[in-house]
Short mmCIF file of C-alpha atoms in Angstrom, two decimals:
data_model
loop_
_atom_site.label_atom_id
_atom_site.label_comp_id
_atom_site.label_asym_id
_atom_site.label_seq_id
_atom_site.Cartn_x
_atom_site.Cartn_y
_atom_site.Cartn_z
CA MET A 1 -5.30 3.43 24.63
CA ALA A 2 -3.34 0.59 26.14
CA ARG A 3 -1.42 -1.58 23.49
CA GLN A 4 1.00 -4.43 23.23
CA THR A 5 4.36 -3.36 22.28
CA GLY A 6 4.84 -3.35 18.34
CA THR A 7 1.04 -3.52 18.08
CA TYR A 8 -0.90 -0.18 16.85
CA PRO A 9 -4.36 0.79 16.40
CA VAL A 10 -4.43 1.31 12.44
CA GLU A 11 -7.49 2.84 10.68
CA LEU A 12 -8.52 0.50 7.68
CA GLY A 13 -11.43 0.88 5.22
CA PHE A 14 -13.73 -1.77 4.69
CA LEU A 15 -16.94 -2.24 2.49
CA PRO A 16 -19.84 -1.60 4.96
CA ASP A 17 -21.95 -4.53 5.81
CA ALA A 18 -24.80 -2.92 3.95
CA PHE A 19 -23.52 -3.56 0.60
CA ALA A 20 -23.35 -7.21 1.14
CA THR A 21 -25.81 -9.12 -0.96
CA PRO A 22 -26.04 -12.68 -2.02
CA ASP A 23 -24.15 -13.75 -5.01
CA VAL A 24 -26.67 -15.32 -7.34
CA ASP A 25 -24.05 -16.78 -9.54
CA HIS A 26 -22.40 -18.39 -6.51
CA PRO A 27 -25.20 -19.57 -4.24
CA GLY A 28 -24.26 -19.26 -0.60
CA LEU A 29 -21.78 -16.79 -1.33
CA LEU A 30 -21.61 -12.84 -1.32
CA ARG A 31 -20.95 -10.15 -3.78
CA ALA A 32 -21.08 -6.34 -3.39
CA GLY A 33 -23.88 -5.19 -5.68
CA GLU A 34 -24.39 -5.70 -9.34
CA ARG A 35 -21.09 -6.27 -11.31
CA ALA A 36 -21.20 -3.49 -13.59
CA SER A 37 -22.39 -0.93 -10.83
CA ALA A 38 -20.39 -1.84 -7.69
CA PRO A 39 -20.51 0.73 -5.05
CA TYR A 40 -18.13 3.53 -5.42
CA GLY A 41 -16.95 6.45 -3.74
CA ASP A 42 -16.58 7.55 0.10
CA GLU A 43 -20.21 5.93 0.77
CA SER A 44 -18.59 2.44 -0.25
CA VAL A 45 -15.75 2.60 2.56
CA GLU A 46 -16.35 2.23 6.40
CA PHE A 47 -13.12 2.90 8.49
CA HIS A 48 -12.09 0.75 11.67
CA GLU A 49 -9.22 0.77 13.84
CA CYS A 50 -7.88 -2.44 13.64
CA PRO A 51 -4.85 -3.77 15.90
CA ALA A 52 -1.95 -4.43 13.56
CA THR A 53 1.47 -5.68 14.48
CA ASP A 54 4.43 -4.03 13.16
CA CYS A 55 6.75 -6.60 12.06
CA ASP A 56 9.84 -4.35 12.17
CA GLN A 57 9.40 -4.59 16.08
CA ASP A 58 8.09 -8.11 16.61
CA GLY A 59 9.98 -10.31 14.50
CA ASP A 60 8.33 -13.48 15.48
CA ILE A 61 5.11 -13.51 13.82
CA GLY A 62 4.74 -16.85 12.42
CA THR A 63 3.72 -15.59 9.01
CA ASP A 64 4.73 -16.94 5.47
CA LEU A 65 3.43 -16.83 1.91
CA LEU A 66 1.98 -20.44 1.91
CA GLY A 67 0.07 -19.94 5.14
CA ALA A 68 -0.70 -16.29 5.86
CA GLY A 69 -0.48 -15.28 2.27
CA PHE A 70 2.39 -12.89 2.57
CA ASP A 71 5.92 -12.52 3.31
CA THR A 72 9.11 -10.31 2.48
CA VAL A 73 11.85 -10.87 0.28
CA ASP A 74 15.44 -9.44 0.12
CA LEU A 75 15.97 -7.19 -3.07
CA THR A 76 19.78 -6.16 -1.94
CA PRO A 77 21.48 -8.82 -4.04
CA PHE A 78 19.92 -7.27 -7.24
CA ALA A 79 22.24 -4.08 -8.02
CA ALA A 80 20.54 -3.55 -11.39
CA LEU A 81 17.16 -3.28 -9.77
CA GLN A 82 18.33 -1.20 -6.97
CA SER A 83 19.93 1.54 -9.29
CA VAL A 84 16.72 1.77 -11.04
CA LEU A 85 14.51 1.94 -7.95
CA GLY A 86 16.55 4.64 -6.52
CA ARG A 87 16.21 6.44 -9.83
CA VAL A 88 12.31 6.20 -9.56
CA ASP A 89 12.36 7.15 -5.96
CA GLU A 90 14.20 10.16 -6.57
CA ALA A 91 12.27 11.37 -9.90
CA GLY A 92 8.69 10.50 -8.11
CA ASN A 93 7.68 8.59 -11.22
CA MET A 94 8.37 5.61 -13.58
CA ASN A 95 8.88 6.03 -17.40
CA ASP A 96 9.20 3.32 -19.96
CA SER A 97 12.85 2.74 -19.65
CA ASP A 98 12.50 2.34 -15.92
CA ALA A 99 9.51 -0.43 -16.44
CA GLU A 100 11.65 -2.35 -18.91
CA ALA A 101 14.81 -2.17 -16.66
CA VAL A 102 12.72 -3.50 -13.65
CA GLN A 103 11.14 -6.28 -15.62
CA ALA A 104 14.60 -7.35 -17.20
CA ALA A 105 16.09 -7.22 -13.49
CA LEU A 106 13.47 -9.56 -12.20
CA GLU A 107 12.57 -11.92 -14.92
CA GLY A 108 14.39 -15.22 -14.01
CA ALA A 109 15.52 -13.67 -10.42
CA VAL A 110 15.36 -15.96 -7.43
CA LEU A 111 13.99 -14.27 -4.38
CA GLN A 112 14.77 -15.31 -0.71
CA CYS A 113 11.72 -14.89 1.52
CA ARG A 114 12.32 -14.11 5.18
CA SER A 115 10.49 -17.38 6.31
CA GLY A 116 12.89 -19.52 4.26
CA LEU A 117 10.94 -20.23 0.97
CA THR A 118 12.72 -19.37 -2.24
CA LEU A 119 10.71 -18.04 -5.24
CA THR A 120 11.65 -18.09 -8.84
CA VAL A 121 10.17 -15.16 -10.97
CA LEU A 122 8.93 -16.74 -14.21
CA TYR A 123 6.81 -13.86 -15.50
CA VAL A 124 6.68 -9.87 -14.89
CA ALA A 125 3.23 -8.77 -16.24
CA ASP A 126 3.35 -5.58 -18.10
CA GLU A 127 -0.13 -4.66 -16.91
CA GLY A 128 -0.31 -3.57 -13.09
CA GLN A 129 2.85 -1.88 -12.87
CA PHE A 130 1.71 1.11 -10.50
CA ILE A 131 3.62 4.02 -8.77
CA ARG A 132 1.27 4.91 -5.80
CA THR A 133 2.06 8.15 -3.80
CA ALA A 134 0.10 9.27 -0.45
CA GLY A 135 0.67 12.03 1.93
CA PRO A 136 0.10 11.25 5.80
CA ASN A 137 -3.46 10.82 6.95
CA ARG A 138 -4.47 10.20 3.56
CA MET A 139 -3.68 13.77 2.11
CA SER A 140 -4.01 13.45 -1.58
CA MET A 141 -0.81 13.79 -3.65
CA VAL A 142 -2.12 12.91 -7.04
CA PRO A 143 -4.70 13.94 -9.59
CA PRO A 144 -8.28 12.55 -9.28
CA ARG A 145 -7.82 10.52 -12.55
CA SER A 146 -4.56 8.62 -13.44
CA ILE A 147 -3.82 6.81 -16.69
CA GLY A 148 -0.86 4.71 -17.00
CA ARG A 149 1.77 3.83 -14.21
CA ASN A 150 2.36 7.05 -12.32
CA ASP A 151 -0.02 9.21 -10.23
CA HIS A 152 -2.14 6.55 -8.35
CA GLY A 153 -3.20 7.19 -4.91
CA PRO A 154 -3.39 4.62 -1.89
CA ALA A 155 -5.90 1.85 -1.90
CA THR A 156 -8.30 3.38 0.76
CA SER A 157 -10.42 0.12 0.98
CA VAL A 158 -9.17 -3.53 2.09
CA HIS A 159 -9.57 -5.64 -1.02
CA GLY A 160 -7.67 -8.75 -2.88
CA ASP A 161 -6.48 -7.94 -6.37
CA GLN A 162 -7.99 -10.43 -8.58
CA ASP A 163 -10.91 -13.14 -8.73
CA VAL A 164 -9.07 -16.42 -9.81
CA PHE A 165 -12.43 -16.88 -11.58
CA GLY A 166 -13.21 -13.73 -13.17
CA THR A 167 -11.81 -11.17 -15.60
CA PRO A 168 -9.27 -10.53 -16.87
CA ILE A 169 -7.28 -13.75 -15.69
CA ARG A 170 -10.03 -16.20 -17.15
CA GLN A 171 -9.71 -14.83 -20.44
CA LEU A 172 -5.87 -14.51 -20.31
CA MET A 173 -5.52 -18.03 -18.84
CA GLY A 174 -8.37 -19.73 -20.92
CA GLY A 175 -9.99 -20.85 -17.75
CA GLU A 176 -7.15 -22.63 -16.25
CA ALA A 177 -6.20 -20.28 -13.44
CA PRO A 178 -7.95 -22.09 -10.73
CA THR A 179 -6.24 -25.24 -11.45
CA LEU A 180 -2.67 -23.68 -12.07
CA PHE A 181 -2.35 -21.55 -9.40
CA ARG A 182 -2.69 -21.68 -5.80
CA HIS A 183 -5.71 -19.46 -4.35
CA ASP A 184 -7.88 -19.44 -1.27
CA SER A 185 -11.47 -18.21 -2.47
CA PRO A 186 -14.91 -18.33 -0.67
CA GLY A 187 -15.84 -21.93 -1.01
CA VAL A 188 -13.14 -23.36 -2.67
CA HIS A 189 -9.12 -23.30 -2.47
CA ASN A 190 -6.28 -24.85 -4.22
CA ASP A 191 -3.17 -25.41 -2.32
CA GLU A 192 -1.46 -28.00 -4.63
CA PRO A 193 0.35 -25.87 -7.35
CA SER A 194 3.84 -24.71 -6.82
CA LEU A 195 2.71 -21.67 -9.31
CA MET A 196 1.70 -18.17 -7.71
CA LEU A 197 0.17 -15.30 -8.92
CA VAL A 198 1.66 -12.77 -6.46
CA ASN A 199 1.95 -8.94 -6.10
CA LEU A 200 5.39 -7.85 -5.54
CA TRP A 201 5.03 -4.56 -3.69
CA ILE A 202 8.03 -2.49 -3.32
CA PRO A 203 7.92 0.41 -0.66
CA LEU A 204 10.08 3.14 -1.85
CA GLN A 205 9.34 4.65 1.40
CA GLN A 206 6.27 4.01 3.77
CA ILE A 207 6.75 6.15 7.15
CA THR A 208 3.25 6.81 6.79
CA GLN A 209 0.28 5.06 5.07
CA PRO A 210 1.87 1.62 5.32
CA LEU A 211 0.55 -1.24 3.45
CA VAL A 212 -1.16 -3.54 5.79
CA LEU A 213 -1.93 -7.13 5.28
CA ALA A 214 -4.24 -9.80 6.64
CA ASP A 215 -3.40 -13.25 7.74
CA GLY A 216 -5.53 -15.12 5.25
CA ARG A 217 -6.03 -17.88 8.04
CA SER A 218 -7.91 -15.15 10.26
CA ILE A 219 -10.42 -14.27 7.50
CA ASP A 220 -14.07 -16.03 7.19
CA ARG A 221 -14.02 -16.18 3.45
CA ARG A 222 -17.56 -17.22 3.03
CA SER A 223 -18.96 -14.43 5.36
CA HIS A 224 -16.51 -11.56 4.92
CA GLN A 225 -14.80 -11.93 1.29
CA LEU A 226 -17.26 -10.50 -1.53
CA ARG A 227 -17.00 -10.50 -5.36
CA TYR A 228 -16.56 -6.97 -6.58
CA GLY A 229 -16.67 -5.61 -10.24
CA LEU A 230 -13.88 -2.89 -10.46
CA ALA A 231 -14.46 -0.44 -13.23
CA THR A 232 -11.03 0.12 -14.83
CA ASP A 233 -11.60 2.92 -17.38
CA SER A 234 -9.89 5.66 -14.85
CA PHE A 235 -6.63 3.93 -14.95
CA LEU A 236 -6.18 0.99 -17.36
CA GLU A 237 -6.65 1.02 -21.13
CA ARG A 238 -8.46 -2.53 -21.87
CA GLU A 239 -11.01 -3.73 -24.48
CA ASP A 240 -14.44 -3.49 -23.48
CA ASP A 241 -14.95 -7.19 -22.53
CA ALA A 242 -12.35 -6.60 -19.91
CA ALA A 243 -13.13 -3.22 -18.51
CA ILE A 244 -14.96 -4.78 -15.43
CA ASN A 245 -12.20 -6.23 -13.30
CA ASP A 246 -13.28 -8.92 -10.91
CA ILE A 247 -11.69 -8.44 -7.50
CA TRP A 248 -12.46 -9.24 -3.74
CA MET A 249 -13.85 -6.61 -1.13
CA PHE A 250 -13.99 -7.44 2.41
CA LEU A 251 -16.03 -6.79 5.45
CA HIS A 252 -14.50 -6.09 8.90
CA ASP A 253 -14.50 -8.27 11.79
CA PRO A 254 -12.64 -8.13 15.01
CA ASP A 255 -11.02 -11.57 14.88
CA GLN A 256 -9.06 -10.73 11.64
CA ARG A 257 -5.44 -10.29 12.28
CA TRP A 258 -3.53 -7.55 10.42
CA PHE A 259 0.40 -6.94 10.00
CA PHE A 260 2.77 -4.09 8.29
CA ARG A 261 6.42 -2.93 8.53
CA SER A 262 6.97 0.59 9.76
CA GLU A 263 10.41 1.11 8.22
CA MET A 264 10.68 -0.53 4.83
CA ASP A 265 12.31 0.67 1.88
CA HIS A 266 13.43 -0.46 -1.65
CA ARG A 267 15.87 -2.83 -0.28
CA SER A 268 12.79 -5.38 0.50
CA ALA A 269 9.61 -6.10 -0.71
CA TYR A 270 6.29 -7.40 0.25
CA VAL A 271 5.05 -10.47 -1.82
CA PHE A 272 1.75 -11.72 -1.55
CA ASN A 273 -1.08 -13.94 -3.18
CA THR A 274 -2.61 -11.83 -5.69
CA LEU A 275 -5.43 -13.96 -5.75
CA SER A 276 -6.30 -14.19 -2.19
CA THR A 277 -4.62 -11.76 0.25
CA PRO A 278 -6.71 -8.91 1.82
CA HIS A 279 -4.74 -5.42 1.99
CA GLY A 280 -5.01 -1.89 1.89
CA ALA A 281 -3.30 1.47 3.01
CA GLY A 282 -3.49 2.26 6.83
CA VAL A 283 -3.59 5.33 9.09
CA LEU A 284 -0.99 4.97 11.77
CA PRO A 285 -1.31 6.89 15.08
CA GLY A 286 0.44 10.38 14.61
CA GLU A 287 -0.40 10.73 10.78
CA SER A 288 -2.78 13.72 11.44
CA LEU A 289 -0.05 15.49 13.27
CA ALA A 290 2.18 14.75 10.56
CA GLU A 291 -0.21 16.16 7.96
CA ARG A 292 -0.59 19.08 10.17
CA CYS A 293 3.20 19.61 10.10
CA PHE A 294 3.56 19.04 6.22
CA ARG A 295 1.19 21.62 5.49
CA ALA A 296 2.56 24.39 7.95
CA LEU A 297 6.29 23.86 6.69
CA GLU A 298 4.83 24.00 3.12
CA ALA A 299 3.12 27.33 3.78
CA GLY A 300 6.30 28.24 5.39
CA GLU A 301 8.55 27.69 2.70
CA SER A 302 6.50 30.16 0.59
CA ALA A 303 6.91 32.64 2.99
CA ALA A 304 10.71 32.08 3.42
CA GLU A 305 11.01 32.15 -0.44
CA ARG A 306 9.26 35.47 -0.80
CA GLY A 307 11.07 36.94 2.43
CA ASP A 308 7.88 37.36 4.47
CA ALA A 309 8.97 36.69 8.13
CA ASP A 310 5.70 37.65 9.59
CA GLY A 311 4.16 35.21 7.01
CA LEU A 312 6.68 32.54 8.12
CA VAL A 313 5.74 32.67 11.89
CA ASP A 314 2.05 32.98 11.02
CA ALA A 315 2.46 29.78 8.66
CA LEU A 316 4.05 27.65 11.65
CA ALA A 317 1.70 28.90 14.33
CA ASP A 318 -0.58 25.73 14.07
CA ILE A 319 2.58 23.49 15.13
CA ASP A 320 3.74 25.90 17.89
CA GLU A 321 4.34 24.21 21.30
CA THR A 322 3.56 20.57 19.54
CA ARG A 323 5.64 17.22 20.40
CA ALA A 324 5.52 14.05 18.49
CA PRO A 325 3.16 11.74 20.05
CA ASP A 326 4.35 8.61 22.03
CA GLU A 327 1.89 6.43 20.44
CA ALA A 328 3.31 6.92 16.89
CA THR A 329 5.74 4.15 15.41
CA PRO A 330 9.57 5.04 16.33
CA ALA A 331 10.02 6.06 12.36
CA LEU A 332 7.19 8.42 12.26
CA ARG A 333 7.87 9.97 15.47
CA ARG A 334 11.40 10.62 14.29
CA ALA A 335 9.93 12.32 11.02
CA ILE A 336 7.68 14.49 13.04
CA GLU A 337 10.49 15.43 15.62
CA GLY A 338 12.49 16.61 12.47
CA MET A 339 9.48 18.85 11.15
CA LEU A 340 8.78 20.22 14.54
CA ALA A 341 12.74 21.11 14.72
CA LEU A 342 12.60 22.91 11.58
CA ALA A 343 9.75 24.92 12.66
CA ASP A 344 11.41 26.13 15.99
CA GLU A 345 14.49 26.79 14.08
CA ALA A 346 12.33 29.02 11.73
CA ARG A 347 10.67 30.70 14.75
CA SER A 348 13.66 31.41 16.43
CA ASP A 349 15.06 33.47 13.64
CA PRO A 350 12.49 33.97 11.25
CA GLU A 351 14.35 37.17 9.59
CA ALA A 352 17.54 34.93 8.83
CA VAL A 353 15.20 32.03 7.52
CA CYS A 354 13.66 34.69 5.24
CA GLY A 355 16.95 36.03 4.21
CA PRO A 356 20.39 34.45 4.11
CA ARG A 357 19.33 31.03 5.28
CA SER A 358 16.20 30.77 3.04
CA GLN A 359 17.78 28.35 0.42
CA ASP A 360 19.04 26.12 2.92
CA TRP A 361 16.17 26.05 5.46
CA VAL A 362 13.62 25.55 2.49
CA ALA A 363 15.74 22.50 0.94
CA SER A 364 15.64 20.95 4.57
CA SER A 365 11.89 21.58 5.01
CA GLN A 366 11.18 19.88 1.69
CA ALA A 367 13.33 17.16 2.66
CA ALA A 368 11.54 16.58 5.88
CA ARG A 369 8.19 16.69 4.19
CA ARG A 370 9.15 14.19 1.50
CA SER A 371 10.07 11.97 4.36
CA VAL A 372 6.41 11.46 5.41
CA VAL A 373 5.03 10.88 1.71
CA ARG A 374 4.50 7.25 0.99
CA ARG A 375 5.61 5.97 -2.32
CA SER A 376 5.62 2.47 -3.67
CA LEU A 377 5.76 0.42 -6.56
CA GLU A 378 3.59 -2.71 -7.22
CA LEU A 379 3.83 -5.43 -10.14
CA ARG A 380 2.21 -8.63 -10.81
CA VAL A 381 4.51 -11.43 -10.90
CA VAL A 382 4.35 -15.31 -11.64
CA VAL A 383 6.58 -17.07 -9.31
CA SER A 384 7.25 -20.65 -8.74
CA VAL A 385 7.65 -21.81 -5.16
CA ASP A 386 10.69 -24.00 -3.84
CA ARG A 387 9.56 -25.51 -0.69
#
């Protein structure tokens, strides 16, 4: 498939057109089923390949927080934050002490956007701090149900995090949120306030399953943005009147423009409008091979640890004579090449890898597999915008 340099066919999940119904409470607009019984599960997701620009390869993209609805901010000046993020990345989870340290490091912080905007953090919400973990090609790495901050999987559907007119923001803000915050909603927008409710999305690592964001100016909000009632009982502890979270889902359209970054870590973060910006986890070209390599090395590690040379060779057979695909991003291609090199090393001398070199090879293999697991931290933050 021919493509422009820096543009990739990224697979994204959307709500199928069949689930779009008239919104009786908002004539002329759409919603996805009844609020308390919105469509859930695999049947509510339809996958499309969307051309997406890798901003790490094409820096002149002309997007910013106020126009497109997203930007990136530099986190390197915040030493205390970098320290705790390093601990969270190493541990693979966030405890109460980590969460408090992140909040303390961010509240009052002045964040510099790549586009030149300056944001001052006024408030970091206690709710909405999540660690998300995803294996390549949407390989599950977490339990089916998650309560609290940890063990959340990727967002497989493109969505917007919060309806400015809905629960819980309506209760929390006494109905004043549409006036106080910038937002772009179907049928109404407010671009006057300097206050924004944003998602600060910090990738601990995202060579695979990157967060992909839409340029809001390419979204037909009346036709493709739908109100959706998200049940939160499986991952949040809320009172009954706030158990349904009012968010947005989106239909696919080929005119939508999508963007991602292929080599981010916790030295920088996305900042995007919680009330308006469509986003979701994408599958990159090459992730299916990364998954095969991951599974083969994992099985090979078990064989090496039990000293089974024949089992080691069998475990790696699925990726024998395989090469990293040219259509992958440079970062993913390097990661796949690293896994394939470890497989070649094991095949060349399986007796040694199952004997005196077992410990070193297994450690290298585990590190290589870890490199293709996406880990991210997200927070809800109120900021003021200095234009």
